[in-house]
Short mmCIF file of C-alpha atoms in Angstrom, two decimals:
data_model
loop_
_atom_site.label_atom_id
_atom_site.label_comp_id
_atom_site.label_asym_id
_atom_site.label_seq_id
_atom_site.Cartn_x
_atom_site.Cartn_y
_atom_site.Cartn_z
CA UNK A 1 0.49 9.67 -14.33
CA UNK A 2 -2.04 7.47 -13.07
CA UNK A 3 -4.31 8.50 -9.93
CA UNK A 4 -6.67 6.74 -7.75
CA UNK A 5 -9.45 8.47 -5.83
CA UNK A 6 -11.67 7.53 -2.78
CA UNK A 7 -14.60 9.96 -2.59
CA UNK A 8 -16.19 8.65 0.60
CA UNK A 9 -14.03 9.25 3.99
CA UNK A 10 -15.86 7.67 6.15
CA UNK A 11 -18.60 4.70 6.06
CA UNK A 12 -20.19 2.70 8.78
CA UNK A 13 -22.81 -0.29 8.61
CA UNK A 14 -24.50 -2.67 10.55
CA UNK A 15 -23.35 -6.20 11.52
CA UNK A 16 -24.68 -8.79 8.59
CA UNK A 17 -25.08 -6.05 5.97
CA UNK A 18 -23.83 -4.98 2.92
CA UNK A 19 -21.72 -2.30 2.12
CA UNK A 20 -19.99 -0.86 -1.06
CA UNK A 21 -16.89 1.33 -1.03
CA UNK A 22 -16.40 3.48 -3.93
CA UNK A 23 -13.17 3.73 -6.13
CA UNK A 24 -12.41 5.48 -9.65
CA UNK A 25 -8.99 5.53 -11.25
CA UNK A 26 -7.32 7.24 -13.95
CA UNK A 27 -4.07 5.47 -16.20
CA UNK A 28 -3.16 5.70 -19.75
CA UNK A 29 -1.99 1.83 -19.63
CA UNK A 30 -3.50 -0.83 -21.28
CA UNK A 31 -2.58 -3.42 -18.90
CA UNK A 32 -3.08 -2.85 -15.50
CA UNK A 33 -4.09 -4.01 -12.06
CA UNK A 34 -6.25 -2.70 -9.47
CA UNK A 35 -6.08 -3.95 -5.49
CA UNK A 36 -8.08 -3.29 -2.64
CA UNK A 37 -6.17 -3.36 0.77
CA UNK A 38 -7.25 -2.96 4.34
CA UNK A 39 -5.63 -1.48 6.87
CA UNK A 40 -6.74 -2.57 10.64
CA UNK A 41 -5.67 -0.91 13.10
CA UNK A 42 -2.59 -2.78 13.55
CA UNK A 43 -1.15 -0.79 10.75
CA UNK A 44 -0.71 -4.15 8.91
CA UNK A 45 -1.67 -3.69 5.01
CA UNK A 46 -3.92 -6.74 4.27
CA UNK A 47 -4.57 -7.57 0.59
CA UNK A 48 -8.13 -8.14 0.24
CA UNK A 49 -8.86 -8.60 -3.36
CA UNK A 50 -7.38 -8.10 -6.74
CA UNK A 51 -8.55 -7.56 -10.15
CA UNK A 52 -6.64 -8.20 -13.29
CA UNK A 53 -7.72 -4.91 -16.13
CA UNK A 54 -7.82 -7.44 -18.81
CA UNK A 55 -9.99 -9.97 -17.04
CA UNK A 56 -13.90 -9.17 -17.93
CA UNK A 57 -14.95 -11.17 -14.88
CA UNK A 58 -15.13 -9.56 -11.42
CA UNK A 59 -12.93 -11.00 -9.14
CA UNK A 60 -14.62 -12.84 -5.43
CA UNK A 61 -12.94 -13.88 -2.75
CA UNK A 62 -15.74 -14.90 -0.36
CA UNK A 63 -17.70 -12.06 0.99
CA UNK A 64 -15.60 -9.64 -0.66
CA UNK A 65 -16.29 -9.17 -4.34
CA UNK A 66 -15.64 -6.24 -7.03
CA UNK A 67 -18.09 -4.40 -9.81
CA UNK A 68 -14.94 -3.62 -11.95
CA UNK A 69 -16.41 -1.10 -14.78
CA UNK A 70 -13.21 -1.00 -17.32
CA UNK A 71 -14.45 2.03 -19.50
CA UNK A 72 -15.92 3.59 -16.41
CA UNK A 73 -12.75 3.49 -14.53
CA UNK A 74 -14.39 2.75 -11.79
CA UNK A 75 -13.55 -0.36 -8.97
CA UNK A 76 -15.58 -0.90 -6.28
CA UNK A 77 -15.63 -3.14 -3.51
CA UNK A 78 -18.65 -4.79 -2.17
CA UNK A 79 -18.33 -6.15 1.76
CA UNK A 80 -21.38 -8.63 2.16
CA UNK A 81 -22.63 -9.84 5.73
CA UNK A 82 -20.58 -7.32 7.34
CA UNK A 83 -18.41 -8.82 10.72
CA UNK A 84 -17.09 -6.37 13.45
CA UNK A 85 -13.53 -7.75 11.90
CA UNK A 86 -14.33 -5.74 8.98
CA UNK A 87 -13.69 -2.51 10.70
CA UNK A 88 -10.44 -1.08 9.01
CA UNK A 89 -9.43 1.68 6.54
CA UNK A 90 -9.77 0.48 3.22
CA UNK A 91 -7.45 1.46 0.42
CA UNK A 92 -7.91 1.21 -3.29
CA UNK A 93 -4.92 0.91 -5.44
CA UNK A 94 -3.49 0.51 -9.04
CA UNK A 95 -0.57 -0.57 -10.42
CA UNK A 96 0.54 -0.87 -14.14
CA UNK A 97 4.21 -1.90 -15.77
CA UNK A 98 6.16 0.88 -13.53
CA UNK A 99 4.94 -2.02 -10.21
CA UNK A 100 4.77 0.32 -7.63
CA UNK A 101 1.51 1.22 -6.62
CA UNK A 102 -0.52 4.19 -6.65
CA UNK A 103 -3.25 4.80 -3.66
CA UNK A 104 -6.07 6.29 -3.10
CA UNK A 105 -7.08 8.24 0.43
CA UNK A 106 -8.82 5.39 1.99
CA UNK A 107 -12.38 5.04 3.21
CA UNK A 108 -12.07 4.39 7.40
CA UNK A 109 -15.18 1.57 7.82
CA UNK A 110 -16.83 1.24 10.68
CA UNK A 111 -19.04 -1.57 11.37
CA UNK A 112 -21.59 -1.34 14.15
CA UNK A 113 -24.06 -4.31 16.21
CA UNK B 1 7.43 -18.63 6.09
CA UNK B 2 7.47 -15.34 7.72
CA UNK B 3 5.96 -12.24 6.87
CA UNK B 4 7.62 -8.82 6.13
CA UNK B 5 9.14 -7.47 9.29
CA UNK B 6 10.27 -4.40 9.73
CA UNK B 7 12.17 -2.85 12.73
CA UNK B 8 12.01 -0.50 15.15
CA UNK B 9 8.27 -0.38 15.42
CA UNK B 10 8.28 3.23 16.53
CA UNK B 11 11.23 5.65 16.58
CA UNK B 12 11.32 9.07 18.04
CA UNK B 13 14.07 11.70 17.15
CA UNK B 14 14.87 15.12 17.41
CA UNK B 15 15.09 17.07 14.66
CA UNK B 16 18.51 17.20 12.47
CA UNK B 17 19.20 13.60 13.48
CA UNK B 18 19.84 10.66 10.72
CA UNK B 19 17.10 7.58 11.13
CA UNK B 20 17.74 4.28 9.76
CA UNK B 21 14.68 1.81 9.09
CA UNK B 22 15.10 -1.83 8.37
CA UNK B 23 12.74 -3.86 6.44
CA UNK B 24 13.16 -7.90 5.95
CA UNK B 25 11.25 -9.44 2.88
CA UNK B 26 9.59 -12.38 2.80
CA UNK B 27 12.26 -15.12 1.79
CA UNK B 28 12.70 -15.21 -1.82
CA UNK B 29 10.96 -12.16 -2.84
CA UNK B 30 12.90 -10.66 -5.48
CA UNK B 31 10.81 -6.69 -5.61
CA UNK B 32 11.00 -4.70 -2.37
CA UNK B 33 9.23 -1.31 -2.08
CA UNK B 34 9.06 1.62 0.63
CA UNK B 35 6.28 3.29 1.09
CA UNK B 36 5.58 6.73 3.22
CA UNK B 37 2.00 7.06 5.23
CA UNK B 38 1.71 10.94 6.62
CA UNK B 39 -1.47 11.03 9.18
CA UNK B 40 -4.73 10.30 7.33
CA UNK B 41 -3.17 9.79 3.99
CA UNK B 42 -2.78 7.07 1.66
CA UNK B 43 0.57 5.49 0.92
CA UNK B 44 2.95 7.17 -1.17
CA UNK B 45 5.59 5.69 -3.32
CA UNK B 46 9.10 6.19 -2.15
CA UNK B 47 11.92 3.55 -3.78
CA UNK B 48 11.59 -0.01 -5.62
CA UNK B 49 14.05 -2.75 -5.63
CA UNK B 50 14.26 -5.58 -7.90
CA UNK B 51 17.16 -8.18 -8.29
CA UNK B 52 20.17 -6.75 -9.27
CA UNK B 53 18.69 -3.51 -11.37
CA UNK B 54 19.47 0.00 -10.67
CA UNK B 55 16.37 0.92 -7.40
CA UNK B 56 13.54 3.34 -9.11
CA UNK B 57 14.23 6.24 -7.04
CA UNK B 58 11.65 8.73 -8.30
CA UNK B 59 9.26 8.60 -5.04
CA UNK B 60 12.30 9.67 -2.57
CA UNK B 61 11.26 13.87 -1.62
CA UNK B 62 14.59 14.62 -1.45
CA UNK B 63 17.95 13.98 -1.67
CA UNK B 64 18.03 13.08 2.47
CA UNK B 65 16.42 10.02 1.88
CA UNK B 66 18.31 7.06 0.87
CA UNK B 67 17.80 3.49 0.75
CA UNK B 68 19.86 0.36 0.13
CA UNK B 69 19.45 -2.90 -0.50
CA UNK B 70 21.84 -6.33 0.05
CA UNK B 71 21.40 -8.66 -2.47
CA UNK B 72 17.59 -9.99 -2.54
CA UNK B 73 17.42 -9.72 1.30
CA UNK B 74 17.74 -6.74 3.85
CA UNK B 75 16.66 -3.19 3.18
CA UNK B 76 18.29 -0.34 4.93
CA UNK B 77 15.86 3.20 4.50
CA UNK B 78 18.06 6.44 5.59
CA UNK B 79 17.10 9.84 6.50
CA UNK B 80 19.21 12.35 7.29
CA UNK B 81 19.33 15.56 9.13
CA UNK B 82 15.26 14.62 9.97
CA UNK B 83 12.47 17.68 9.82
CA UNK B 84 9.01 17.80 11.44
CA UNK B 85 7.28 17.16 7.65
CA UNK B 86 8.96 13.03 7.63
CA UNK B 87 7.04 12.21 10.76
CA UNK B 88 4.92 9.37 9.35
CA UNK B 89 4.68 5.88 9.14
CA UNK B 90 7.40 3.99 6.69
CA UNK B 91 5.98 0.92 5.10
CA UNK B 92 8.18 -2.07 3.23
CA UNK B 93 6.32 -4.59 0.87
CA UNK B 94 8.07 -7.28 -1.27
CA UNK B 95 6.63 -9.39 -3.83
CA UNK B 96 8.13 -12.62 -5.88
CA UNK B 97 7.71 -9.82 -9.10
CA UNK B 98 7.72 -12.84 -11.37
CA UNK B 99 5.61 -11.16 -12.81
CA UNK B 100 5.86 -7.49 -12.61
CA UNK B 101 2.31 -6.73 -11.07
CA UNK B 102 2.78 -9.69 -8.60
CA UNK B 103 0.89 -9.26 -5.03
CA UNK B 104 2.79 -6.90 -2.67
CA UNK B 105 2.82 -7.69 0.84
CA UNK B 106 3.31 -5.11 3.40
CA UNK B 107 5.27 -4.86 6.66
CA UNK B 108 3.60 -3.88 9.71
CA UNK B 109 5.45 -0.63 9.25
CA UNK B 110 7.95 2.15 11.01
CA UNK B 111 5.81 5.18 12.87
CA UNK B 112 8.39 7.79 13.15
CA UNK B 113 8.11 10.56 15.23
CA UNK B 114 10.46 14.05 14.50
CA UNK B 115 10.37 16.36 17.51
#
């Protein structure tokens, strides 16, 4: 069975900082991929980033990036110059060859002026 | 070009009543999931749909949930004779599943309320 697990609740942080959100995961599959969603809100599930397991590299996507620690198991998401937009719950996830995914409890984000 | 929709947007029934929830996939998605969110929880896993295969079922809590599926288009999620505990909010994703750990992109959801 694989699990995902979000040890921090709750986070907050200023306007134009940084932030990291902590993730750690547990799957007996080789090949694997691990997502990080946010959750406004709106309800809507946004896909903010995705890492591929077999990639070494940690993937960006502007100023959202990962520190993806393979033998670690451990996936965390780093939130750089912080915007009031950023304010969400913010789900880590995995999924292997089954496809569907497997969540973790969220960390709700606050960011403050 | 459109997103996942899903429909109604809220739905309150009394208890012992059957709820239907629609989801629409984006166009030419061939994978369609559903997805329960209780209060404060993460997502959880119901049913998966792709093409033409027989739906993984294994995330469905029991046997009054259903879902169906036309073709590669319209999903129909059932619940019958509805209790206090499904009061949550239903999510749909699809993804093109070309591969099988494509993207999934989520619906804006259901929030179902059981009185």
């Amino acid at each position: 069975a694989q699990t995902v697990t979000q040890s921090q609740p709750e986070m907050s942080v200023q306007e134009a900082e940084t932030v990291t959100l902590s993730c750690t995961y547990d799957t007996s599959e080789n090949n694997y991929y691990l997502f990080w969603y946010k959750q406004p809100p709106s309800r809507q599930m946004i896909l903010v980033i995705r890492q591929e397991a077999y990639k070494q590299q940690n993937a960006t996507e502007n100023r959202f990036s990962v520190n993806f620690q393979k033998a670690a198991k451990s996936f965390s998401l780093k939130i750089s110059d912080s915007q009031l937009g950023d304010t969400a719950m913010y789900f880590c996830a995995l999924t292997g060859t089954a496809s569907k995914l497997t969540f973790g409890t969220g960390t709700r984000l606050q960011v403050t002026l | 070009g459109a997103g996942v929709s899903q429909s109604p947007s809220n739905k309150v029934t009394e208890k012992g009543k059957d709820v239907e929830l629609r989801c629409d996939p984006i166009s030419g998605h061939t994978a369609l999931y559903w997805y329960r969110q209780r209060l404060g929880q993460g997502l959880e896993f119901l049913i998966y749909f792709q093409g033409n295969s027989a739906p993984d079922k294994s995330g469905l809590p029991s046997d009054r949930f259903s879902a169906e599926r036309t073709g590669e288009s319209v999903s129909t999620l059932t619940i019958q004779r509805t209790q206090q505990e499904d009061s949550a909010v239903y999510l749909c994703a699809s993804s093109s599943d070309y591969l099988r750990t494509d993207t999934q992109y989520f619906g804006p959801g259901t929030r179902l309320t059981v009185l």
